[in-house]
Amino acid sequence: MVRRLTLATATAALALSPIAASAQTARAITQSDRTQGAQANPELVAQFGGRYDGPQAAFVERVGKRVALQSGLSNSQNDFTVQLLNSPVENAFAIPGGYVYVTRQLLALMNSEDELAFVMGHEVGHVAARHSSGRQKTSTIGGVLAGIVGAVAGNSGIGQLIGAGAQQAAGLYTLKYGRDQEYQADTLGIRYVAGAGYDPNAAPLILGALGAETALEARAAGRDANAVPTWLSTHPSNAARVQRARQLAQQQAVRTGARTGQDTAFLRMLDGMVYDDDPAQGVIDGQTFRHPQLRFRFTAPTGYTIANAADAVTVAGQRGQAQLAAAGRTTPAAAVVQRFQAIGGRIDASQVRETTIGGRASAIATTSAAANNQRVDATVIATTLPSGTYTWTIITPQGSGIGPFEPLLTSFAPLSATEAAQIRGKRIRIHTVRAGDTIDSLARQMAYPNLQRDRFLTLNGIAEGTTLQPGTLVKLVVAG
C-alpha cells in the first residue's frame, strides 16, 4: 500500500497568496463526482481491509464531516462519506464525490482530535483544489510492482489483475501529489481546521510524527533510516515541511478555549483499537508473514519490506519485488499460465517448467520485459499448499531470475492448526501513568521483540529525556 499522508515531503515559499484563492473557488460536488466516487468506493475500501467499525469509526466520521464542510464542496454533512479503514498502514486520502478516508494505523499515531482534523482537512483540500484532475494514472500491481504489468502486457493498462473497478480506484490514491499540490493541501487543511474550531498548531505535530514513524519503520526493516529516496531531489526533507506548517498555523487565529495539555478524551477513544495487522488478514512479524486462516507462512529477505493488501502480499527491496496471490484449486502449471494471462504476458503451457520448491510440487516460467527504460525478468512460480495453489510474481534485473527471492520461496510453507491458533494480533491500550512509571518501564510492555523504547516514544510523540507525569495518559501496544 501507499503511504499517502507521509505527504511526499516538500519545500516551497510560505506565502499564502496563490493558495488562498483556490479555497474560495472550490467547485461544489457534482453528479459526475458522486458517480465517480460511488463507483470507486467499494473497491478502494476492500483494498484497504474493509471498514473498521466501533466507537473509533463514529468519532472519525464526526470530525471528518465537521472539517469537510469548511471546504466549500457542500453545505451539508450528509454529502460526505467519512470512513475509518481496517488497514495497518498509516494512510489517508479523499476522492471526488465527498469520500474521505483514514486508516486505523494512522489514527493510532495521533494524540489529539486536532491532529485528526488536520489530516482530514489536508485530504479534503486535495479534492477541493481538484488535484486529481488531468493527472496521469500509473499502472500498478497493488501499488508495488509499479509499471511492470504494463511492460509485460506491452501497454499502459493493468489487464485484469485487480479489475477495472480497482484500477479506477487505484488511480485516485496511489500517485504521489506534486510539491506544490501537497503544500496547497497543507495550507487548505490548516485553514479548514481553524474554520471548524480546531487548533491548527496540530498540523506540524502530526507531520513530525509521520516523519518519525517512517524513519522507525525503516530501521525496523533493516533499511537506512537516513537514506534519501530519489524523489527527494524535488521533494526536500520532512523537517522543512513541518517548519512550513508551523508558520502557517501561527498565521491562523486559534479558537477561544482551544485545548491545552493532553487530549484525554481522544486518547481514551483509542483504547482497544486493533493495531498493526488484523490477524484475519495475516500478520507481519519482523521479516515473517503468517496467515492463520489460509494457513501459510514465509520469511522475506533481510532489508526487504512486506506489505499486506486485501488480495495480495508484496515483498520489495533493492534487488527486486515479488507479489503473492491465491490461485484457487488448480495445478501449479495451470496457475502459472493463468497468472501470465492475467498480467498480459505471452506464456503458454510449453514454456512452463515443473519443479520442486521446499519439497512441494511447483511450476515456473520466466519472460523478459521492459520497465522504467530497462530490461527485467518477470517470473511466475506456483506452489500448492494444503489450502490451495498460490503464485509468486517476481520482478528482478534481467538475467537474475528469482535472484534474492530463492530463500523466500523455500520458506513458503503451511502452518499447522496449532501454529495458526497461536497467532494473536495487537491492540492499543491506554495507560494512566503512575508514580514510579518511566519511559523504560512502560516501553518494556510494548508487544515487540525490538525497538520497544523507540516505538513507545514515537507512538506517543514523547521527546527523548522527558519525565512522565503521574496522571497523564500514554498509549501502549499489547498482545490480544
Short mmCIF file of C-alpha atoms in Angstrom, two decimals:
data_model
loop_
_atom_site.label_atom_id
_atom_site.label_comp_id
_atom_site.label_asym_id
_atom_site.label_seq_id
_atom_site.Cartn_x
_atom_site.Cartn_y
_atom_site.Cartn_z
CA MET A 1 0.00 0.00 0.00
CA VAL A 2 0.99 3.52 -0.46
CA ARG A 3 1.69 5.76 2.46
CA ARG A 4 -0.30 8.78 1.39
CA LEU A 5 -0.16 11.13 4.34
CA THR A 6 3.56 10.96 4.69
CA LEU A 7 2.68 13.76 2.31
CA ALA A 8 5.62 13.36 -0.06
CA THR A 9 7.64 15.93 1.83
CA ALA A 10 8.44 19.15 0.02
CA THR A 11 9.53 22.77 0.37
CA ALA A 12 8.06 25.94 -1.10
CA ALA A 13 7.58 29.60 -0.28
CA LEU A 14 5.49 30.32 2.78
CA ALA A 15 3.34 32.90 1.03
CA LEU A 16 -0.40 32.12 1.05
CA SER A 17 -1.43 34.36 -1.84
CA PRO A 18 -1.83 31.86 -4.73
CA ILE A 19 -3.41 29.25 -2.46
CA ALA A 20 -6.00 31.36 -0.71
CA ALA A 21 -7.96 31.91 -3.89
CA SER A 22 -8.48 28.22 -4.58
CA ALA A 23 -10.04 27.68 -1.17
CA GLN A 24 -12.72 30.20 -2.08
CA THR A 25 -13.41 28.78 -5.52
CA ALA A 26 -13.79 25.07 -4.73
CA ARG A 27 -16.26 23.54 -7.14
CA ALA A 28 -19.30 22.05 -5.44
CA ILE A 29 -19.73 18.29 -5.61
CA THR A 30 -21.30 17.45 -8.96
CA GLN A 31 -23.36 14.46 -10.03
CA SER A 32 -20.35 13.28 -12.02
CA ASP A 33 -18.25 13.46 -8.84
CA ARG A 34 -20.85 11.46 -6.94
CA THR A 35 -20.96 8.79 -9.62
CA GLN A 36 -17.17 8.53 -9.83
CA GLY A 37 -16.81 8.30 -6.06
CA ALA A 38 -19.60 5.77 -5.64
CA GLN A 39 -18.02 3.52 -8.28
CA ALA A 40 -14.52 3.68 -6.78
CA ASN A 41 -15.52 3.46 -3.11
CA PRO A 42 -16.28 -0.29 -2.75
CA GLU A 43 -13.05 -1.44 -4.42
CA LEU A 44 -10.99 1.14 -2.60
CA VAL A 45 -12.39 0.17 0.80
CA ALA A 46 -11.77 -3.50 0.02
CA GLN A 47 -8.14 -2.79 -0.93
CA PHE A 48 -7.63 -1.24 2.50
CA GLY A 49 -9.04 -4.13 4.52
CA GLY A 50 -12.65 -3.01 4.66
CA ARG A 51 -14.33 -0.65 7.10
CA TYR A 52 -13.27 -0.64 10.73
CA ASP A 53 -16.36 -0.37 12.90
CA GLY A 54 -16.77 0.65 16.51
CA PRO A 55 -16.58 3.85 18.55
CA GLN A 56 -13.43 4.96 16.73
CA ALA A 57 -15.28 4.93 13.40
CA ALA A 58 -18.06 7.14 14.72
CA PHE A 59 -15.51 9.56 16.15
CA VAL A 60 -13.65 9.83 12.82
CA GLU A 61 -16.88 10.36 10.93
CA ARG A 62 -17.94 13.22 13.17
CA VAL A 63 -14.62 15.05 12.92
CA GLY A 64 -14.21 14.44 9.20
CA LYS A 65 -17.64 15.81 8.29
CA ARG A 66 -17.15 18.85 10.51
CA VAL A 67 -13.89 19.73 8.77
CA ALA A 68 -15.10 18.85 5.25
CA LEU A 69 -17.86 21.44 5.49
CA GLN A 70 -15.18 24.15 5.52
CA SER A 71 -14.05 23.19 2.00
CA GLY A 72 -16.95 24.74 0.09
CA LEU A 73 -17.65 21.43 -1.63
CA SER A 74 -21.03 21.20 0.10
CA ASN A 75 -23.03 22.87 2.85
CA SER A 76 -24.48 19.57 4.07
CA GLN A 77 -22.66 16.99 6.18
CA ASN A 78 -24.84 14.34 4.53
CA ASP A 79 -22.93 14.90 1.27
CA PHE A 80 -19.75 13.49 2.81
CA THR A 81 -18.88 9.86 3.48
CA VAL A 82 -16.09 9.57 6.05
CA GLN A 83 -14.74 6.11 6.78
CA LEU A 84 -12.17 4.51 9.09
CA LEU A 85 -10.37 1.69 7.25
CA ASN A 86 -9.06 -1.56 8.73
CA SER A 87 -5.53 -1.12 7.43
CA PRO A 88 -2.15 -1.47 9.21
CA VAL A 89 -0.59 1.29 7.08
CA GLU A 90 -0.55 4.98 8.05
CA ASN A 91 -2.71 6.33 5.26
CA ALA A 92 -5.38 8.91 4.48
CA PHE A 93 -6.95 10.09 1.23
CA ALA A 94 -10.08 11.56 -0.30
CA ILE A 95 -11.73 11.14 -3.69
CA PRO A 96 -14.29 13.22 -5.61
CA GLY A 97 -17.87 12.78 -4.55
CA GLY A 98 -17.32 13.59 -0.88
CA TYR A 99 -15.48 10.41 0.16
CA VAL A 100 -12.82 10.81 2.87
CA TYR A 101 -10.77 8.01 4.44
CA VAL A 102 -8.24 7.44 7.21
CA THR A 103 -6.74 4.15 8.38
CA ARG A 104 -6.80 2.94 11.97
CA GLN A 105 -2.98 2.75 11.93
CA LEU A 106 -2.70 6.47 11.20
CA LEU A 107 -5.41 7.27 13.74
CA ALA A 108 -3.39 5.44 16.40
CA LEU A 109 -0.36 7.63 15.68
CA MET A 110 -2.34 10.77 16.55
CA ASN A 111 -2.53 12.26 20.01
CA SER A 112 -5.41 14.71 19.65
CA GLU A 113 -8.65 15.41 17.84
CA ASP A 114 -6.96 18.48 16.36
CA GLU A 115 -4.38 16.27 14.61
CA LEU A 116 -7.16 14.15 13.14
CA ALA A 117 -8.90 17.31 11.94
CA PHE A 118 -5.78 18.43 10.06
CA VAL A 119 -5.32 15.04 8.41
CA MET A 120 -8.90 15.09 7.17
CA GLY A 121 -8.63 18.72 6.12
CA HIS A 122 -5.46 18.07 4.14
CA GLU A 123 -7.06 15.26 2.17
CA VAL A 124 -10.27 17.20 1.51
CA GLY A 125 -8.03 20.05 0.36
CA HIS A 126 -6.67 17.85 -2.45
CA VAL A 127 -10.22 17.30 -3.71
CA ALA A 128 -11.30 20.93 -3.27
CA ALA A 129 -8.27 22.05 -5.29
CA ARG A 130 -9.01 19.38 -7.92
CA HIS A 131 -5.52 17.94 -7.75
CA SER A 132 -6.55 14.64 -9.33
CA SER A 133 -7.94 16.38 -12.41
CA GLY A 134 -5.95 15.69 -15.57
CA ARG A 135 -3.23 13.71 -13.82
CA GLN A 136 -1.62 10.72 -15.49
CA LYS A 137 -2.56 7.44 -13.84
CA THR A 138 0.18 4.85 -13.32
CA SER A 139 -0.09 1.13 -13.93
CA THR A 140 0.37 -0.76 -10.68
CA ILE A 141 0.18 -4.20 -9.19
CA GLY A 142 -1.20 -3.47 -5.78
CA GLY A 143 0.81 -0.23 -5.87
CA VAL A 144 4.11 -2.08 -5.55
CA LEU A 145 5.10 -3.65 -8.87
CA ALA A 146 4.70 -0.24 -10.48
CA GLY A 147 4.95 -0.19 -14.24
CA ILE A 148 5.77 -3.87 -14.55
CA VAL A 149 2.39 -5.15 -15.66
CA GLY A 150 2.14 -2.63 -18.44
CA ALA A 151 5.63 -3.61 -19.55
CA VAL A 152 4.76 -7.30 -19.68
CA ALA A 153 1.47 -6.60 -21.40
CA GLY A 154 3.01 -4.16 -23.86
CA ASN A 155 0.59 -1.38 -22.94
CA SER A 156 -0.19 1.04 -20.13
CA GLY A 157 -3.05 -0.93 -18.61
CA ILE A 158 -3.06 -3.44 -15.80
CA GLY A 159 -5.12 -6.03 -17.62
CA GLN A 160 -7.48 -8.00 -15.41
CA LEU A 161 -5.17 -8.28 -12.41
CA ILE A 162 -7.11 -6.15 -9.97
CA GLY A 163 -10.15 -5.47 -12.12
CA ALA A 164 -11.44 -2.33 -13.76
CA GLY A 165 -13.02 -1.01 -10.58
CA ALA A 166 -9.87 -1.39 -8.53
CA GLN A 167 -7.82 0.14 -11.34
CA GLN A 168 -10.07 3.19 -11.27
CA ALA A 169 -9.76 3.46 -7.51
CA ALA A 170 -6.00 2.92 -7.58
CA GLY A 171 -5.54 5.84 -9.94
CA LEU A 172 -7.16 8.13 -7.42
CA TYR A 173 -4.88 7.44 -4.49
CA THR A 174 -1.70 5.61 -5.41
CA LEU A 175 0.11 8.51 -7.04
CA LYS A 176 2.11 10.99 -5.05
CA TYR A 177 0.98 14.56 -5.49
CA GLY A 178 3.48 17.15 -6.63
CA ARG A 179 5.31 19.51 -4.33
CA ASP A 180 3.04 22.50 -4.87
CA GLN A 181 -0.10 20.37 -4.61
CA GLU A 182 0.97 18.92 -1.28
CA TYR A 183 1.72 22.35 0.09
CA GLN A 184 -1.56 23.67 -1.19
CA ALA A 185 -3.39 20.84 0.58
CA ASP A 186 -1.42 21.60 3.76
CA THR A 187 -2.48 25.23 3.60
CA LEU A 188 -6.11 24.43 2.88
CA GLY A 189 -6.14 21.82 5.64
CA ILE A 190 -4.84 24.34 8.17
CA ARG A 191 -7.50 26.82 7.06
CA TYR A 192 -10.27 24.23 7.33
CA VAL A 193 -9.07 23.20 10.79
CA ALA A 194 -9.21 26.77 12.08
CA GLY A 195 -12.60 27.34 10.43
CA ALA A 196 -14.02 24.24 12.11
CA GLY A 197 -12.85 25.43 15.53
CA TYR A 198 -9.78 23.22 15.91
CA ASP A 199 -6.22 24.19 16.73
CA PRO A 200 -4.10 24.47 13.53
CA ASN A 201 -0.93 24.08 15.60
CA ALA A 202 -1.66 20.34 15.50
CA ALA A 203 -0.58 20.24 11.83
CA PRO A 204 3.20 20.29 12.42
CA LEU A 205 2.77 17.79 15.25
CA ILE A 206 1.22 15.04 13.12
CA LEU A 207 3.56 15.79 10.21
CA GLY A 208 6.52 15.41 12.55
CA ALA A 209 5.07 12.19 13.97
CA LEU A 210 4.71 10.77 10.46
CA GLY A 211 8.33 11.56 9.70
CA ALA A 212 9.47 9.89 12.90
CA GLU A 213 7.31 6.82 12.23
CA THR A 214 8.65 6.48 8.69
CA ALA A 215 12.24 6.54 9.97
CA LEU A 216 11.38 4.00 12.68
CA GLU A 217 9.81 1.63 10.15
CA ALA A 218 12.93 1.84 8.02
CA ARG A 219 15.11 0.91 10.99
CA ALA A 220 12.81 -1.96 11.96
CA ALA A 221 13.03 -3.34 8.41
CA GLY A 222 16.83 -3.11 8.36
CA ARG A 223 16.96 -0.16 5.99
CA ASP A 224 18.91 3.08 6.40
CA ALA A 225 16.54 5.46 8.16
CA ASN A 226 18.63 8.41 6.92
CA ALA A 227 18.81 7.32 3.30
CA VAL A 228 17.43 9.91 0.90
CA PRO A 229 14.86 8.49 -1.54
CA THR A 230 15.32 9.50 -5.17
CA TRP A 231 12.16 11.60 -5.17
CA LEU A 232 13.70 13.89 -2.56
CA SER A 233 15.58 15.61 -5.39
CA THR A 234 12.34 17.54 -5.90
CA HIS A 235 10.73 16.88 -2.50
CA PRO A 236 13.09 18.00 0.28
CA SER A 237 13.06 16.95 3.90
CA ASN A 238 10.12 16.45 6.21
CA ALA A 239 11.72 18.94 8.61
CA ALA A 240 11.15 21.72 6.08
CA ARG A 241 7.55 20.72 5.75
CA VAL A 242 6.97 20.69 9.49
CA GLN A 243 8.52 24.15 9.75
CA ARG A 244 6.28 25.48 7.00
CA ALA A 245 3.16 24.04 8.65
CA ARG A 246 4.18 25.58 11.96
CA GLN A 247 4.49 29.02 10.40
CA LEU A 248 1.20 28.67 8.54
CA ALA A 249 -0.58 27.60 11.72
CA GLN A 250 0.73 30.62 13.58
CA GLN A 251 -0.90 32.87 10.98
CA GLN A 252 -4.33 31.44 11.81
CA ALA A 253 -6.38 32.63 14.76
CA VAL A 254 -6.64 29.86 17.34
CA ARG A 255 -10.19 29.40 18.60
CA THR A 256 -11.13 30.62 22.04
CA GLY A 257 -10.94 27.81 24.55
CA ALA A 258 -8.58 25.72 22.44
CA ARG A 259 -7.36 22.61 24.20
CA THR A 260 -4.19 22.92 26.20
CA GLY A 261 -2.31 19.95 27.52
CA GLN A 262 -3.36 16.40 26.79
CA ASP A 263 -6.46 15.47 24.81
CA THR A 264 -7.62 12.77 27.21
CA ALA A 265 -10.99 12.20 25.51
CA PHE A 266 -9.30 11.44 22.21
CA LEU A 267 -6.78 9.07 23.78
CA ARG A 268 -9.43 7.16 25.73
CA MET A 269 -11.38 6.76 22.50
CA LEU A 270 -8.43 4.82 21.02
CA ASP A 271 -8.44 2.22 23.78
CA GLY A 272 -8.95 -1.32 22.46
CA MET A 273 -8.45 -0.49 18.77
CA VAL A 274 -6.63 -3.07 16.65
CA TYR A 275 -3.04 -2.08 15.86
CA ASP A 276 -0.70 -3.36 13.17
CA ASP A 277 -2.10 -6.36 11.31
CA ASP A 278 -5.57 -7.76 11.75
CA PRO A 279 -4.99 -11.50 12.28
CA ALA A 280 -7.89 -12.29 9.95
CA GLN A 281 -5.89 -10.72 7.11
CA GLY A 282 -2.47 -12.11 8.01
CA VAL A 283 0.24 -10.89 10.36
CA ILE A 284 3.66 -9.39 9.63
CA ASP A 285 6.13 -10.14 12.41
CA GLY A 286 9.55 -8.74 11.56
CA GLN A 287 10.53 -10.40 8.28
CA THR A 288 7.96 -13.18 8.63
CA PHE A 289 4.40 -13.20 7.32
CA ARG A 290 1.83 -15.67 8.66
CA HIS A 291 -1.80 -16.10 7.63
CA PRO A 292 -3.80 -18.06 10.22
CA GLN A 293 -6.88 -18.56 8.02
CA LEU A 294 -5.10 -19.58 4.82
CA ARG A 295 -2.55 -21.42 6.95
CA PHE A 296 0.77 -20.45 5.37
CA ARG A 297 3.93 -18.55 6.25
CA PHE A 298 7.04 -17.15 4.58
CA THR A 299 10.12 -15.10 5.51
CA ALA A 300 11.28 -12.12 3.47
CA PRO A 301 15.00 -11.43 2.84
CA THR A 302 16.69 -9.07 5.29
CA GLY A 303 16.19 -5.45 4.25
CA TYR A 304 13.08 -6.21 2.21
CA THR A 305 9.68 -4.88 3.23
CA ILE A 306 6.40 -6.78 3.40
CA ALA A 307 3.12 -5.05 2.53
CA ASN A 308 -0.21 -6.79 3.01
CA ALA A 309 -3.22 -5.85 0.89
CA ALA A 310 -6.68 -7.37 0.67
CA ASP A 311 -5.90 -9.58 -2.32
CA ALA A 312 -2.11 -9.95 -2.31
CA VAL A 313 1.07 -9.68 -0.24
CA THR A 314 4.09 -7.87 -1.66
CA VAL A 315 7.79 -8.06 -0.80
CA ALA A 316 10.07 -5.32 -2.11
CA GLY A 317 13.75 -4.43 -1.85
CA GLN A 318 16.69 -3.06 -3.81
CA ARG A 319 17.19 -6.15 -5.96
CA GLY A 320 13.61 -6.94 -6.84
CA GLN A 321 9.95 -7.12 -5.99
CA ALA A 322 7.55 -10.02 -5.52
CA GLN A 323 3.85 -10.49 -5.04
CA LEU A 324 1.95 -13.46 -3.62
CA ALA A 325 -1.63 -14.16 -4.66
CA ALA A 326 -4.06 -17.05 -4.31
CA ALA A 327 -4.81 -19.08 -7.45
CA GLY A 328 -7.56 -21.32 -6.11
CA ARG A 329 -7.72 -25.06 -6.60
CA THR A 330 -5.67 -25.66 -9.73
CA THR A 331 -2.38 -27.25 -10.73
CA PRO A 332 0.84 -25.23 -10.42
CA ALA A 333 1.43 -25.32 -14.20
CA ALA A 334 -2.07 -24.06 -14.95
CA ALA A 335 -1.72 -21.36 -12.29
CA VAL A 336 1.48 -20.03 -13.93
CA VAL A 337 -0.21 -19.74 -17.33
CA GLN A 338 -3.27 -18.08 -15.80
CA ARG A 339 -1.15 -15.59 -13.92
CA PHE A 340 0.76 -14.53 -17.02
CA GLN A 341 -2.52 -14.22 -18.90
CA ALA A 342 -3.89 -12.01 -16.13
CA ILE A 343 -0.99 -9.57 -16.49
CA GLY A 344 -0.89 -9.71 -20.27
CA GLY A 345 2.17 -11.91 -20.63
CA ARG A 346 2.57 -14.30 -23.56
CA ILE A 347 3.34 -17.62 -21.93
CA ASP A 348 1.86 -20.97 -22.97
CA ALA A 349 1.99 -24.35 -21.29
CA SER A 350 5.08 -25.47 -23.24
CA GLN A 351 7.13 -22.71 -21.60
CA VAL A 352 6.22 -23.74 -18.05
CA ARG A 353 8.70 -25.97 -16.25
CA GLU A 354 7.63 -28.24 -13.42
CA THR A 355 9.92 -28.24 -10.39
CA THR A 356 10.05 -28.76 -6.63
CA ILE A 357 10.48 -25.94 -4.13
CA GLY A 358 10.80 -26.71 -0.45
CA GLY A 359 9.72 -30.27 -1.15
CA ARG A 360 6.41 -29.16 -2.72
CA ALA A 361 5.21 -29.57 -6.30
CA SER A 362 5.70 -26.29 -8.13
CA ALA A 363 5.92 -24.78 -11.61
CA ILE A 364 7.87 -21.82 -13.01
CA ALA A 365 8.21 -19.67 -16.12
CA THR A 366 10.20 -16.52 -16.88
CA THR A 367 9.88 -13.89 -19.57
CA SER A 368 11.70 -10.66 -20.35
CA ALA A 369 10.02 -7.28 -20.02
CA ALA A 370 10.79 -3.57 -20.08
CA ALA A 371 10.30 -1.41 -17.01
CA ASN A 372 11.49 2.13 -16.38
CA ASN A 373 13.62 2.02 -19.55
CA GLN A 374 15.46 -1.12 -18.51
CA ARG A 375 15.07 -4.82 -19.11
CA VAL A 376 13.84 -7.04 -16.29
CA ASP A 377 12.95 -10.68 -15.70
CA ALA A 378 9.29 -11.37 -14.90
CA THR A 379 9.00 -14.78 -13.24
CA VAL A 380 5.88 -16.57 -12.02
CA ILE A 381 6.21 -19.50 -9.62
CA ALA A 382 3.19 -21.50 -8.48
CA THR A 383 3.22 -23.79 -5.46
CA THR A 384 0.48 -25.95 -3.98
CA LEU A 385 -0.18 -25.97 -0.22
CA PRO A 386 -2.98 -27.77 1.65
CA SER A 387 -5.11 -24.59 1.46
CA GLY A 388 -4.73 -24.20 -2.31
CA THR A 389 -2.34 -23.12 -5.05
CA TYR A 390 -0.50 -19.78 -4.81
CA THR A 391 1.54 -17.76 -7.28
CA TRP A 392 4.59 -15.59 -6.72
CA THR A 393 5.12 -12.90 -9.37
CA ILE A 394 8.79 -11.83 -9.15
CA ILE A 395 10.48 -8.91 -10.91
CA THR A 396 14.29 -8.74 -10.91
CA PRO A 397 17.02 -7.21 -13.12
CA GLN A 398 17.47 -9.01 -16.42
CA GLY A 399 19.32 -12.28 -16.06
CA SER A 400 18.61 -12.58 -12.32
CA GLY A 401 15.64 -14.92 -12.47
CA ILE A 402 14.32 -15.37 -8.95
CA GLY A 403 17.53 -13.76 -7.65
CA PRO A 404 17.35 -12.87 -3.95
CA PHE A 405 13.93 -14.48 -3.56
CA GLU A 406 15.09 -18.11 -3.52
CA PRO A 407 15.17 -18.25 0.31
CA LEU A 408 11.73 -16.66 0.42
CA LEU A 409 10.30 -19.35 -1.88
CA THR A 410 11.89 -22.09 0.19
CA SER A 411 10.40 -20.61 3.37
CA PHE A 412 6.87 -20.57 1.90
CA ALA A 413 5.22 -23.37 3.87
CA PRO A 414 1.96 -24.41 5.53
CA LEU A 415 1.04 -23.66 9.13
CA SER A 416 -0.37 -26.36 11.39
CA ALA A 417 -3.70 -25.80 13.12
CA THR A 418 -1.83 -25.33 16.41
CA GLU A 419 0.53 -22.74 14.92
CA ALA A 420 -2.37 -20.86 13.35
CA ALA A 421 -4.31 -20.79 16.62
CA GLN A 422 -1.33 -19.23 18.41
CA ILE A 423 -1.26 -16.16 16.16
CA ARG A 424 -2.53 -13.13 18.03
CA GLY A 425 -2.89 -9.57 16.95
CA LYS A 426 -2.12 -6.36 18.83
CA ARG A 427 -4.28 -3.63 20.32
CA ILE A 428 -3.87 -0.12 21.64
CA ARG A 429 -4.30 0.16 25.39
CA ILE A 430 -4.43 3.49 27.19
CA HIS A 431 -2.45 3.52 30.41
CA THR A 432 -2.60 6.15 33.14
CA VAL A 433 0.93 6.96 34.29
CA ARG A 434 1.51 6.09 37.93
CA ALA A 435 4.20 7.22 40.34
CA GLY A 436 7.35 5.28 39.54
CA ASP A 437 6.45 4.67 35.88
CA THR A 438 9.25 5.58 33.49
CA ILE A 439 9.67 5.54 29.75
CA ASP A 440 11.74 2.38 30.02
CA SER A 441 9.35 0.54 32.36
CA LEU A 442 6.37 1.27 30.11
CA ALA A 443 8.26 0.63 26.88
CA ARG A 444 9.02 -2.89 28.08
CA GLN A 445 5.28 -3.58 27.87
CA MET A 446 5.23 -2.91 24.13
CA ALA A 447 4.45 -6.16 22.28
CA TYR A 448 7.56 -6.12 20.09
CA PRO A 449 10.83 -8.03 20.22
CA ASN A 450 12.93 -4.96 19.42
CA LEU A 451 12.98 -1.15 19.39
CA GLN A 452 10.48 -1.06 22.25
CA ARG A 453 11.64 2.28 23.60
CA ASP A 454 11.71 3.90 20.16
CA ARG A 455 8.23 2.59 19.36
CA PHE A 456 6.85 3.89 22.66
CA LEU A 457 8.32 7.36 22.18
CA THR A 458 7.20 7.63 18.55
CA LEU A 459 3.66 6.38 19.14
CA ASN A 460 3.15 8.85 21.97
CA GLY A 461 5.01 11.80 20.47
CA ILE A 462 7.28 11.94 23.51
CA ALA A 463 10.70 13.59 23.24
CA GLU A 464 13.77 11.75 24.49
CA GLY A 465 14.60 12.75 28.06
CA THR A 466 11.01 13.57 29.03
CA THR A 467 9.94 12.75 32.58
CA LEU A 468 6.48 11.18 32.62
CA GLN A 469 3.99 12.92 34.91
CA PRO A 470 1.60 10.80 37.02
CA GLY A 471 -1.97 11.07 35.84
CA THR A 472 -1.18 11.60 32.18
CA LEU A 473 -2.20 9.04 29.57
CA VAL A 474 0.08 7.05 27.26
CA LYS A 475 -0.56 4.54 24.50
CA LEU A 476 0.78 1.01 24.75
CA VAL A 477 0.67 -1.71 22.09
CA VAL A 478 -0.16 -5.03 23.72
CA ALA A 479 -0.92 -8.54 22.51
CA GLY A 480 -4.52 -9.66 22.30
#
